[in-house]
């Protein structure tokens, strides 16, 4: 074990004996690798040693959504929902989300990134009366989630593109705010059914913590449920959006 972890036999013996030795994060990571610990076991070992979550070595976008997560999205029949990868690529969505934002299915796969669409699609800017605030929230959350990986190509490339394409992103990025995305009430102004008031919640599946599931639940005591149902039930509205080329 000492050889595999790159530490001295004496030091490792003291560690196993519970003596008063201090292990650096690098040593803890080496021990986790030598012991072939799972991600959750590695996290637990780091927590015992007083360190945070290990830096992921996985591809930030596998490009596929697990089948059980696909079933979860589809099961949320009346509520818009989508799943995003660690680099915020949109991996999947349900019919209610596509009715709310049809362009998610129309854009090229290379541009199907939640942050990219939010900051560059005129349709979303028009649909969100609080667009600037929403961009600020999401950029701060993106920085908080991926701050240790910003030098990796998928993240660096996305940031570079956004800095060139979106003034709103530049303003938010240069503020250096860091904040986890809160659950909050959202207001959308849909071109066919009008104002929609929903609560946005972001969930992380315990069996795949790299994924994020974003759901939108109609606010109680509003007519949003009826408006969403109308949006889902009237094929003519879908046809109108496609005919007009509206995203």
PDB file of C-alpha atoms in Angstrom:
ATOM      1  CA  UNK A   1       0.000   0.000   0.000  1.00  0.00           C
ATOM      2  CA  UNK A   2       2.780   2.415   0.877  1.00  0.00           C
ATOM      3  CA  UNK A   3       4.473   1.757  -2.462  1.00  0.00           C
ATOM      4  CA  UNK A   4       1.232   2.216  -4.443  1.00  0.00           C
ATOM      5  CA  UNK A   5       0.382   5.440  -2.589  1.00  0.00           C
ATOM      6  CA  UNK A   6       3.909   6.834  -2.897  1.00  0.00           C
ATOM      7  CA  UNK A   7       4.566   7.197   0.833  1.00  0.00           C
ATOM      8  CA  UNK A   8       7.095   5.644   3.199  1.00  0.00           C
ATOM      9  CA  UNK A   9       6.321   2.356   4.889  1.00  0.00           C
ATOM     10  CA  UNK A  10       6.970   3.909   8.285  1.00  0.00           C
ATOM     11  CA  UNK A  11       4.573   6.812   7.690  1.00  0.00           C
ATOM     12  CA  UNK A  12       1.852   4.507   6.350  1.00  0.00           C
ATOM     13  CA  UNK A  13       2.299   2.172   9.324  1.00  0.00           C
ATOM     14  CA  UNK A  14       1.827   5.115  11.683  1.00  0.00           C
ATOM     15  CA  UNK A  15      -1.286   6.135   9.778  1.00  0.00           C
ATOM     16  CA  UNK A  16      -2.810   2.674  10.129  1.00  0.00           C
ATOM     17  CA  UNK A  17      -1.888   2.636  13.809  1.00  0.00           C
ATOM     18  CA  UNK A  18      -3.799   5.890  14.304  1.00  0.00           C
ATOM     19  CA  UNK A  19      -0.795   7.899  15.384  1.00  0.00           C
ATOM     20  CA  UNK A  20      -0.827  11.703  15.257  1.00  0.00           C
ATOM     21  CA  UNK A  21       0.221  12.175  11.619  1.00  0.00           C
ATOM     22  CA  UNK A  22      -1.158  14.654   9.124  1.00  0.00           C
ATOM     23  CA  UNK A  23      -1.957  13.562   5.575  1.00  0.00           C
ATOM     24  CA  UNK A  24      -2.026  16.151   2.794  1.00  0.00           C
ATOM     25  CA  UNK A  25      -4.833  16.150   0.271  1.00  0.00           C
ATOM     26  CA  UNK A  26      -2.407  14.775  -2.333  1.00  0.00           C
ATOM     27  CA  UNK A  27      -1.611  11.827  -0.067  1.00  0.00           C
ATOM     28  CA  UNK A  28      -5.306  11.209   0.617  1.00  0.00           C
ATOM     29  CA  UNK A  29      -5.973  11.207  -3.135  1.00  0.00           C
ATOM     30  CA  UNK A  30      -3.087   8.777  -3.642  1.00  0.00           C
ATOM     31  CA  UNK A  31      -4.414   6.466  -0.930  1.00  0.00           C
ATOM     32  CA  UNK A  32      -7.901   6.571  -2.470  1.00  0.00           C
ATOM     33  CA  UNK A  33      -6.421   5.580  -5.822  1.00  0.00           C
ATOM     34  CA  UNK A  34      -4.328   2.795  -4.329  1.00  0.00           C
ATOM     35  CA  UNK A  35      -7.355   1.436  -2.480  1.00  0.00           C
ATOM     36  CA  UNK A  36      -9.500   1.769  -5.637  1.00  0.00           C
ATOM     37  CA  UNK A  37     -12.169   3.651  -3.757  1.00  0.00           C
ATOM     38  CA  UNK A  38     -15.389   4.660  -5.475  1.00  0.00           C
ATOM     39  CA  UNK A  39     -16.177   8.344  -5.913  1.00  0.00           C
ATOM     40  CA  UNK A  40     -18.446   8.335  -2.849  1.00  0.00           C
ATOM     41  CA  UNK A  41     -15.827   6.509  -0.765  1.00  0.00           C
ATOM     42  CA  UNK A  42     -13.193   9.002  -1.912  1.00  0.00           C
ATOM     43  CA  UNK A  43     -15.449  11.908  -0.905  1.00  0.00           C
ATOM     44  CA  UNK A  44     -16.016  10.321   2.494  1.00  0.00           C
ATOM     45  CA  UNK A  45     -12.287   9.771   3.058  1.00  0.00           C
ATOM     46  CA  UNK A  46     -11.537  13.390   2.168  1.00  0.00           C
ATOM     47  CA  UNK A  47     -14.273  14.562   4.551  1.00  0.00           C
ATOM     48  CA  UNK A  48     -12.729  12.515   7.383  1.00  0.00           C
ATOM     49  CA  UNK A  49      -9.401  14.207   6.685  1.00  0.00           C
ATOM     50  CA  UNK A  50     -10.993  17.667   6.572  1.00  0.00           C
ATOM     51  CA  UNK A  51     -10.884  18.196   2.805  1.00  0.00           C
ATOM     52  CA  UNK A  52     -13.526  18.858   0.183  1.00  0.00           C
ATOM     53  CA  UNK A  53     -14.869  16.917  -2.783  1.00  0.00           C
ATOM     54  CA  UNK A  54     -12.241  15.453  -5.130  1.00  0.00           C
ATOM     55  CA  UNK A  55     -11.739  17.102  -8.483  1.00  0.00           C
ATOM     56  CA  UNK A  56     -13.565  15.124 -11.152  1.00  0.00           C
ATOM     57  CA  UNK A  57     -11.529  13.429 -13.855  1.00  0.00           C
ATOM     58  CA  UNK A  58     -14.600  12.450 -15.868  1.00  0.00           C
ATOM     59  CA  UNK A  59     -15.659  13.934 -19.183  1.00  0.00           C
ATOM     60  CA  UNK A  60     -17.856  16.930 -18.221  1.00  0.00           C
ATOM     61  CA  UNK A  61     -20.270  15.974 -20.996  1.00  0.00           C
ATOM     62  CA  UNK A  62     -20.793  12.302 -21.753  1.00  0.00           C
ATOM     63  CA  UNK A  63     -23.364  13.307 -24.369  1.00  0.00           C
ATOM     64  CA  UNK A  64     -25.958  10.814 -23.174  1.00  0.00           C
ATOM     65  CA  UNK A  65     -28.692  10.854 -20.569  1.00  0.00           C
ATOM     66  CA  UNK A  66     -29.171   7.663 -18.524  1.00  0.00           C
ATOM     67  CA  UNK A  67     -32.401   5.852 -19.365  1.00  0.00           C
ATOM     68  CA  UNK A  68     -33.783   6.162 -15.836  1.00  0.00           C
ATOM     69  CA  UNK A  69     -33.265   9.933 -15.926  1.00  0.00           C
ATOM     70  CA  UNK A  70     -35.063  10.037 -19.282  1.00  0.00           C
ATOM     71  CA  UNK A  71     -38.008   8.279 -17.622  1.00  0.00           C
ATOM     72  CA  UNK A  72     -37.935  10.771 -14.742  1.00  0.00           C
ATOM     73  CA  UNK A  73     -38.157  13.747 -17.118  1.00  0.00           C
ATOM     74  CA  UNK A  74     -40.977  12.137 -19.082  1.00  0.00           C
ATOM     75  CA  UNK A  75     -42.783  11.313 -15.843  1.00  0.00           C
ATOM     76  CA  UNK A  76     -42.996  15.015 -14.982  1.00  0.00           C
ATOM     77  CA  UNK A  77     -45.766  15.312 -17.549  1.00  0.00           C
ATOM     78  CA  UNK A  78     -47.224  18.666 -16.549  1.00  0.00           C
ATOM     79  CA  UNK A  79     -44.025  20.375 -15.424  1.00  0.00           C
ATOM     80  CA  UNK A  80     -41.205  21.641 -17.674  1.00  0.00           C
ATOM     81  CA  UNK A  81     -37.946  19.888 -16.793  1.00  0.00           C
ATOM     82  CA  UNK A  82     -34.487  19.375 -18.280  1.00  0.00           C
ATOM     83  CA  UNK A  83     -31.225  17.656 -17.373  1.00  0.00           C
ATOM     84  CA  UNK A  84     -27.799  19.249 -17.786  1.00  0.00           C
ATOM     85  CA  UNK A  85     -24.236  17.901 -17.704  1.00  0.00           C
ATOM     86  CA  UNK A  86     -21.393  19.357 -15.582  1.00  0.00           C
ATOM     87  CA  UNK A  87     -20.491  21.726 -18.424  1.00  0.00           C
ATOM     88  CA  UNK A  88     -24.199  22.691 -18.596  1.00  0.00           C
ATOM     89  CA  UNK A  89     -24.820  20.939 -21.896  1.00  0.00           C
ATOM     90  CA  UNK A  90     -28.528  20.127 -22.112  1.00  0.00           C
ATOM     91  CA  UNK A  91     -28.718  16.317 -22.237  1.00  0.00           C
ATOM     92  CA  UNK A  92     -32.482  15.918 -22.208  1.00  0.00           C
ATOM     93  CA  UNK A  93     -35.839  17.580 -21.630  1.00  0.00           C
ATOM     94  CA  UNK A  94     -39.501  16.684 -21.518  1.00  0.00           C
ATOM     95  CA  UNK A  95     -42.414  17.699 -23.729  1.00  0.00           C
ATOM     96  CA  UNK A  96     -43.529  20.444 -21.321  1.00  0.00           C
ATOM     97  CA  UNK A  97     -40.107  22.117 -21.467  1.00  0.00           C
ATOM     98  CA  UNK A  98     -40.046  21.925 -25.257  1.00  0.00           C
ATOM     99  CA  UNK A  99     -43.494  23.532 -25.335  1.00  0.00           C
ATOM    100  CA  UNK A 100     -42.177  26.313 -23.094  1.00  0.00           C
ATOM    101  CA  UNK A 101     -38.945  26.692 -25.099  1.00  0.00           C
ATOM    102  CA  UNK A 102     -39.189  25.012 -28.531  1.00  0.00           C
ATOM    103  CA  UNK A 103     -35.741  26.126 -29.671  1.00  0.00           C
ATOM    104  CA  UNK A 104     -34.085  23.618 -27.333  1.00  0.00           C
ATOM    105  CA  UNK A 105     -34.877  20.944 -29.929  1.00  0.00           C
ATOM    106  CA  UNK A 106     -34.090  23.110 -32.949  1.00  0.00           C
ATOM    107  CA  UNK A 107     -30.603  24.434 -32.217  1.00  0.00           C
ATOM    108  CA  UNK A 108     -27.498  22.495 -33.342  1.00  0.00           C
ATOM    109  CA  UNK A 109     -26.291  20.036 -30.716  1.00  0.00           C
ATOM    110  CA  UNK A 110     -23.023  21.981 -30.371  1.00  0.00           C
ATOM    111  CA  UNK A 111     -24.977  25.028 -29.164  1.00  0.00           C
ATOM    112  CA  UNK A 112     -27.329  23.129 -26.863  1.00  0.00           C
ATOM    113  CA  UNK A 113     -25.735  24.455 -23.712  1.00  0.00           C
ATOM    114  CA  UNK A 114     -27.962  25.965 -21.026  1.00  0.00           C
ATOM    115  CA  UNK A 115     -25.685  28.937 -20.344  1.00  0.00           C
ATOM    116  CA  UNK A 116     -25.031  29.584 -24.038  1.00  0.00           C
ATOM    117  CA  UNK A 117     -28.731  29.573 -24.900  1.00  0.00           C
ATOM    118  CA  UNK A 118     -29.632  31.760 -21.938  1.00  0.00           C
ATOM    119  CA  UNK A 119     -27.061  34.397 -22.862  1.00  0.00           C
ATOM    120  CA  UNK A 120     -27.379  34.381 -26.655  1.00  0.00           C
ATOM    121  CA  UNK A 121     -30.916  33.415 -27.699  1.00  0.00           C
ATOM    122  CA  UNK A 122     -33.124  36.517 -28.290  1.00  0.00           C
ATOM    123  CA  UNK A 123     -36.219  34.383 -27.651  1.00  0.00           C
ATOM    124  CA  UNK A 124     -35.192  33.712 -24.054  1.00  0.00           C
ATOM    125  CA  UNK A 125     -34.251  37.325 -23.471  1.00  0.00           C
ATOM    126  CA  UNK A 126     -37.711  38.371 -24.630  1.00  0.00           C
ATOM    127  CA  UNK A 127     -39.395  35.640 -22.590  1.00  0.00           C
ATOM    128  CA  UNK A 128     -37.717  36.609 -19.293  1.00  0.00           C
ATOM    129  CA  UNK A 129     -38.621  40.022 -17.839  1.00  0.00           C
ATOM    130  CA  UNK A 130     -35.770  39.505 -15.317  1.00  0.00           C
ATOM    131  CA  UNK A 131     -33.260  38.290 -17.915  1.00  0.00           C
ATOM    132  CA  UNK A 132     -30.292  40.259 -16.501  1.00  0.00           C
ATOM    133  CA  UNK A 133     -30.901  38.920 -12.985  1.00  0.00           C
ATOM    134  CA  UNK A 134     -31.316  35.380 -14.317  1.00  0.00           C
ATOM    135  CA  UNK A 135     -28.027  35.616 -16.221  1.00  0.00           C
ATOM    136  CA  UNK A 136     -26.282  36.912 -13.087  1.00  0.00           C
ATOM    137  CA  UNK A 137     -27.654  34.039 -10.975  1.00  0.00           C
ATOM    138  CA  UNK A 138     -26.641  31.399 -13.520  1.00  0.00           C
ATOM    139  CA  UNK A 139     -23.169  32.779 -14.208  1.00  0.00           C
ATOM    140  CA  UNK A 140     -22.441  32.962 -10.465  1.00  0.00           C
ATOM    141  CA  UNK A 141     -23.653  29.376 -10.067  1.00  0.00           C
ATOM    142  CA  UNK A 142     -21.599  28.183 -13.045  1.00  0.00           C
ATOM    143  CA  UNK A 143     -18.453  29.712 -11.534  1.00  0.00           C
ATOM    144  CA  UNK A 144     -19.221  28.115  -8.153  1.00  0.00           C
ATOM    145  CA  UNK A 145     -19.764  24.667  -9.669  1.00  0.00           C
ATOM    146  CA  UNK A 146     -16.841  24.481 -12.094  1.00  0.00           C
ATOM    147  CA  UNK A 147     -14.357  26.966 -10.642  1.00  0.00           C
ATOM    148  CA  UNK A 148     -11.630  24.341 -10.207  1.00  0.00           C
ATOM    149  CA  UNK A 149     -11.996  23.172 -13.822  1.00  0.00           C
ATOM    150  CA  UNK A 150     -12.105  26.486 -15.666  1.00  0.00           C
ATOM    151  CA  UNK A 151      -8.776  25.725 -17.339  1.00  0.00           C
ATOM    152  CA  UNK A 152     -10.126  22.551 -18.973  1.00  0.00           C
ATOM    153  CA  UNK A 153     -10.999  22.873 -22.688  1.00  0.00           C
ATOM    154  CA  UNK A 154     -14.794  22.332 -22.524  1.00  0.00           C
ATOM    155  CA  UNK A 155     -15.206  25.047 -19.893  1.00  0.00           C
ATOM    156  CA  UNK A 156     -12.536  27.420 -21.209  1.00  0.00           C
ATOM    157  CA  UNK A 157     -13.926  27.190 -24.747  1.00  0.00           C
ATOM    158  CA  UNK A 158     -17.472  27.913 -23.580  1.00  0.00           C
ATOM    159  CA  UNK A 159     -16.382  30.933 -21.549  1.00  0.00           C
ATOM    160  CA  UNK A 160     -14.313  32.271 -24.446  1.00  0.00           C
ATOM    161  CA  UNK A 161     -17.270  32.000 -26.815  1.00  0.00           C
ATOM    162  CA  UNK A 162     -19.625  33.662 -24.361  1.00  0.00           C
ATOM    163  CA  UNK A 163     -17.252  36.539 -23.651  1.00  0.00           C
ATOM    164  CA  UNK A 164     -17.226  37.287 -27.365  1.00  0.00           C
ATOM    165  CA  UNK A 165     -20.940  36.733 -28.003  1.00  0.00           C
ATOM    166  CA  UNK A 166     -22.787  38.161 -24.993  1.00  0.00           C
ATOM    167  CA  UNK A 167     -22.429  41.478 -23.226  1.00  0.00           C
ATOM    168  CA  UNK A 168     -24.742  40.210 -20.508  1.00  0.00           C
ATOM    169  CA  UNK A 169     -22.422  37.301 -19.835  1.00  0.00           C
ATOM    170  CA  UNK A 170     -19.348  39.580 -19.813  1.00  0.00           C
ATOM    171  CA  UNK A 171     -20.950  41.856 -17.232  1.00  0.00           C
ATOM    172  CA  UNK A 172     -21.896  38.943 -14.978  1.00  0.00           C
ATOM    173  CA  UNK A 173     -18.585  37.109 -15.427  1.00  0.00           C
ATOM    174  CA  UNK A 174     -16.490  40.162 -14.610  1.00  0.00           C
ATOM    175  CA  UNK A 175     -18.397  40.706 -11.351  1.00  0.00           C
ATOM    176  CA  UNK A 176     -16.779  37.486  -9.977  1.00  0.00           C
ATOM    177  CA  UNK A 177     -19.911  36.607  -7.985  1.00  0.00           C
ATOM    178  CA  UNK A 178     -20.066  33.048  -6.637  1.00  0.00           C
ATOM    179  CA  UNK A 179     -23.409  31.604  -5.583  1.00  0.00           C
ATOM    180  CA  UNK A 180     -25.214  28.306  -5.805  1.00  0.00           C
ATOM    181  CA  UNK A 181     -28.346  28.615  -7.938  1.00  0.00           C
ATOM    182  CA  UNK A 182     -31.236  29.184  -5.513  1.00  0.00           C
ATOM    183  CA  UNK A 183     -34.768  27.869  -5.811  1.00  0.00           C
ATOM    184  CA  UNK A 184     -36.815  30.897  -6.753  1.00  0.00           C
ATOM    185  CA  UNK A 185     -39.981  32.093  -8.426  1.00  0.00           C
ATOM    186  CA  UNK A 186     -39.676  32.652 -12.165  1.00  0.00           C
ATOM    187  CA  UNK A 187     -41.746  34.733 -14.587  1.00  0.00           C
ATOM    188  CA  UNK A 188     -41.923  33.794 -18.266  1.00  0.00           C
ATOM    189  CA  UNK A 189     -43.772  35.749 -20.923  1.00  0.00           C
ATOM    190  CA  UNK A 190     -44.780  33.204 -23.557  1.00  0.00           C
ATOM    191  CA  UNK A 191     -45.767  34.544 -27.000  1.00  0.00           C
ATOM    192  CA  UNK A 192     -48.847  32.292 -27.279  1.00  0.00           C
ATOM    193  CA  UNK A 193     -50.242  31.789 -23.771  1.00  0.00           C
ATOM    194  CA  UNK A 194     -48.988  34.870 -21.937  1.00  0.00           C
ATOM    195  CA  UNK A 195     -47.517  35.138 -18.445  1.00  0.00           C
ATOM    196  CA  UNK A 196     -46.364  31.996 -16.657  1.00  0.00           C
ATOM    197  CA  UNK A 197     -45.339  32.030 -12.995  1.00  0.00           C
ATOM    198  CA  UNK A 198     -43.315  29.041 -11.787  1.00  0.00           C
ATOM    199  CA  UNK A 199     -40.888  27.982  -9.078  1.00  0.00           C
ATOM    200  CA  UNK A 200     -37.510  26.796 -10.371  1.00  0.00           C
ATOM    201  CA  UNK A 201     -35.754  24.020  -8.472  1.00  0.00           C
ATOM    202  CA  UNK A 202     -32.423  22.342  -9.233  1.00  0.00           C
ATOM    203  CA  UNK A 203     -31.890  18.753  -8.103  1.00  0.00           C
ATOM    204  CA  UNK A 204     -28.841  16.453  -8.119  1.00  0.00           C
ATOM    205  CA  UNK A 205     -29.542  12.690  -8.368  1.00  0.00           C
ATOM    206  CA  UNK A 206     -27.686  10.797  -5.643  1.00  0.00           C
ATOM    207  CA  UNK A 207     -26.673   8.051  -8.099  1.00  0.00           C
ATOM    208  CA  UNK A 208     -25.289  10.556 -10.623  1.00  0.00           C
ATOM    209  CA  UNK A 209     -24.303  13.745  -8.751  1.00  0.00           C
ATOM    210  CA  UNK A 210     -22.709  15.243 -11.857  1.00  0.00           C
ATOM    211  CA  UNK A 211     -26.135  15.658 -13.439  1.00  0.00           C
ATOM    212  CA  UNK A 212     -28.498  18.511 -12.637  1.00  0.00           C
ATOM    213  CA  UNK A 213     -32.252  18.259 -13.115  1.00  0.00           C
ATOM    214  CA  UNK A 214     -33.967  21.641 -13.383  1.00  0.00           C
ATOM    215  CA  UNK A 215     -37.724  21.652 -12.838  1.00  0.00           C
ATOM    216  CA  UNK A 216     -40.361  24.369 -13.097  1.00  0.00           C
ATOM    217  CA  UNK A 217     -43.427  24.010 -10.868  1.00  0.00           C
ATOM    218  CA  UNK A 218     -46.462  26.305 -11.379  1.00  0.00           C
ATOM    219  CA  UNK A 219     -46.919  28.785  -8.549  1.00  0.00           C
ATOM    220  CA  UNK A 220     -49.948  28.042  -6.394  1.00  0.00           C
ATOM    221  CA  UNK A 221     -53.006  30.253  -6.829  1.00  0.00           C
ATOM    222  CA  UNK A 222     -52.009  31.242 -10.365  1.00  0.00           C
ATOM    223  CA  UNK A 223     -53.500  30.314 -13.725  1.00  0.00           C
ATOM    224  CA  UNK A 224     -50.163  28.947 -14.908  1.00  0.00           C
ATOM    225  CA  UNK A 225     -51.375  25.324 -14.725  1.00  0.00           C
ATOM    226  CA  UNK A 226     -54.198  26.096 -17.138  1.00  0.00           C
ATOM    227  CA  UNK A 227     -51.930  28.067 -19.448  1.00  0.00           C
ATOM    228  CA  UNK A 228     -49.336  25.251 -19.538  1.00  0.00           C
ATOM    229  CA  UNK A 229     -52.075  22.723 -20.262  1.00  0.00           C
ATOM    230  CA  UNK A 230     -53.292  24.874 -23.128  1.00  0.00           C
ATOM    231  CA  UNK A 231     -49.743  25.083 -24.455  1.00  0.00           C
ATOM    232  CA  UNK A 232     -49.405  21.293 -24.313  1.00  0.00           C
ATOM    233  CA  UNK A 233     -52.881  20.442 -25.600  1.00  0.00           C
ATOM    234  CA  UNK A 234     -53.131  22.688 -28.655  1.00  0.00           C
ATOM    235  CA  UNK A 235     -51.097  21.317 -31.589  1.00  0.00           C
ATOM    236  CA  UNK A 236     -51.934  24.474 -33.538  1.00  0.00           C
ATOM    237  CA  UNK A 237     -49.622  26.453 -31.266  1.00  0.00           C
ATOM    238  CA  UNK A 238     -46.754  24.083 -31.983  1.00  0.00           C
ATOM    239  CA  UNK A 239     -47.457  24.303 -35.687  1.00  0.00           C
ATOM    240  CA  UNK A 240     -47.530  28.084 -35.479  1.00  0.00           C
ATOM    241  CA  UNK A 241     -44.104  28.180 -33.790  1.00  0.00           C
ATOM    242  CA  UNK A 242     -42.559  25.849 -36.377  1.00  0.00           C
ATOM    243  CA  UNK A 243     -44.113  27.692 -39.320  1.00  0.00           C
ATOM    244  CA  UNK A 244     -42.889  31.025 -38.090  1.00  0.00           C
ATOM    245  CA  UNK A 245     -39.462  29.649 -37.291  1.00  0.00           C
ATOM    246  CA  UNK A 246     -39.863  30.894 -33.708  1.00  0.00           C
ATOM    247  CA  UNK A 247     -37.487  29.205 -31.247  1.00  0.00           C
TER     248      UNK A 247
END
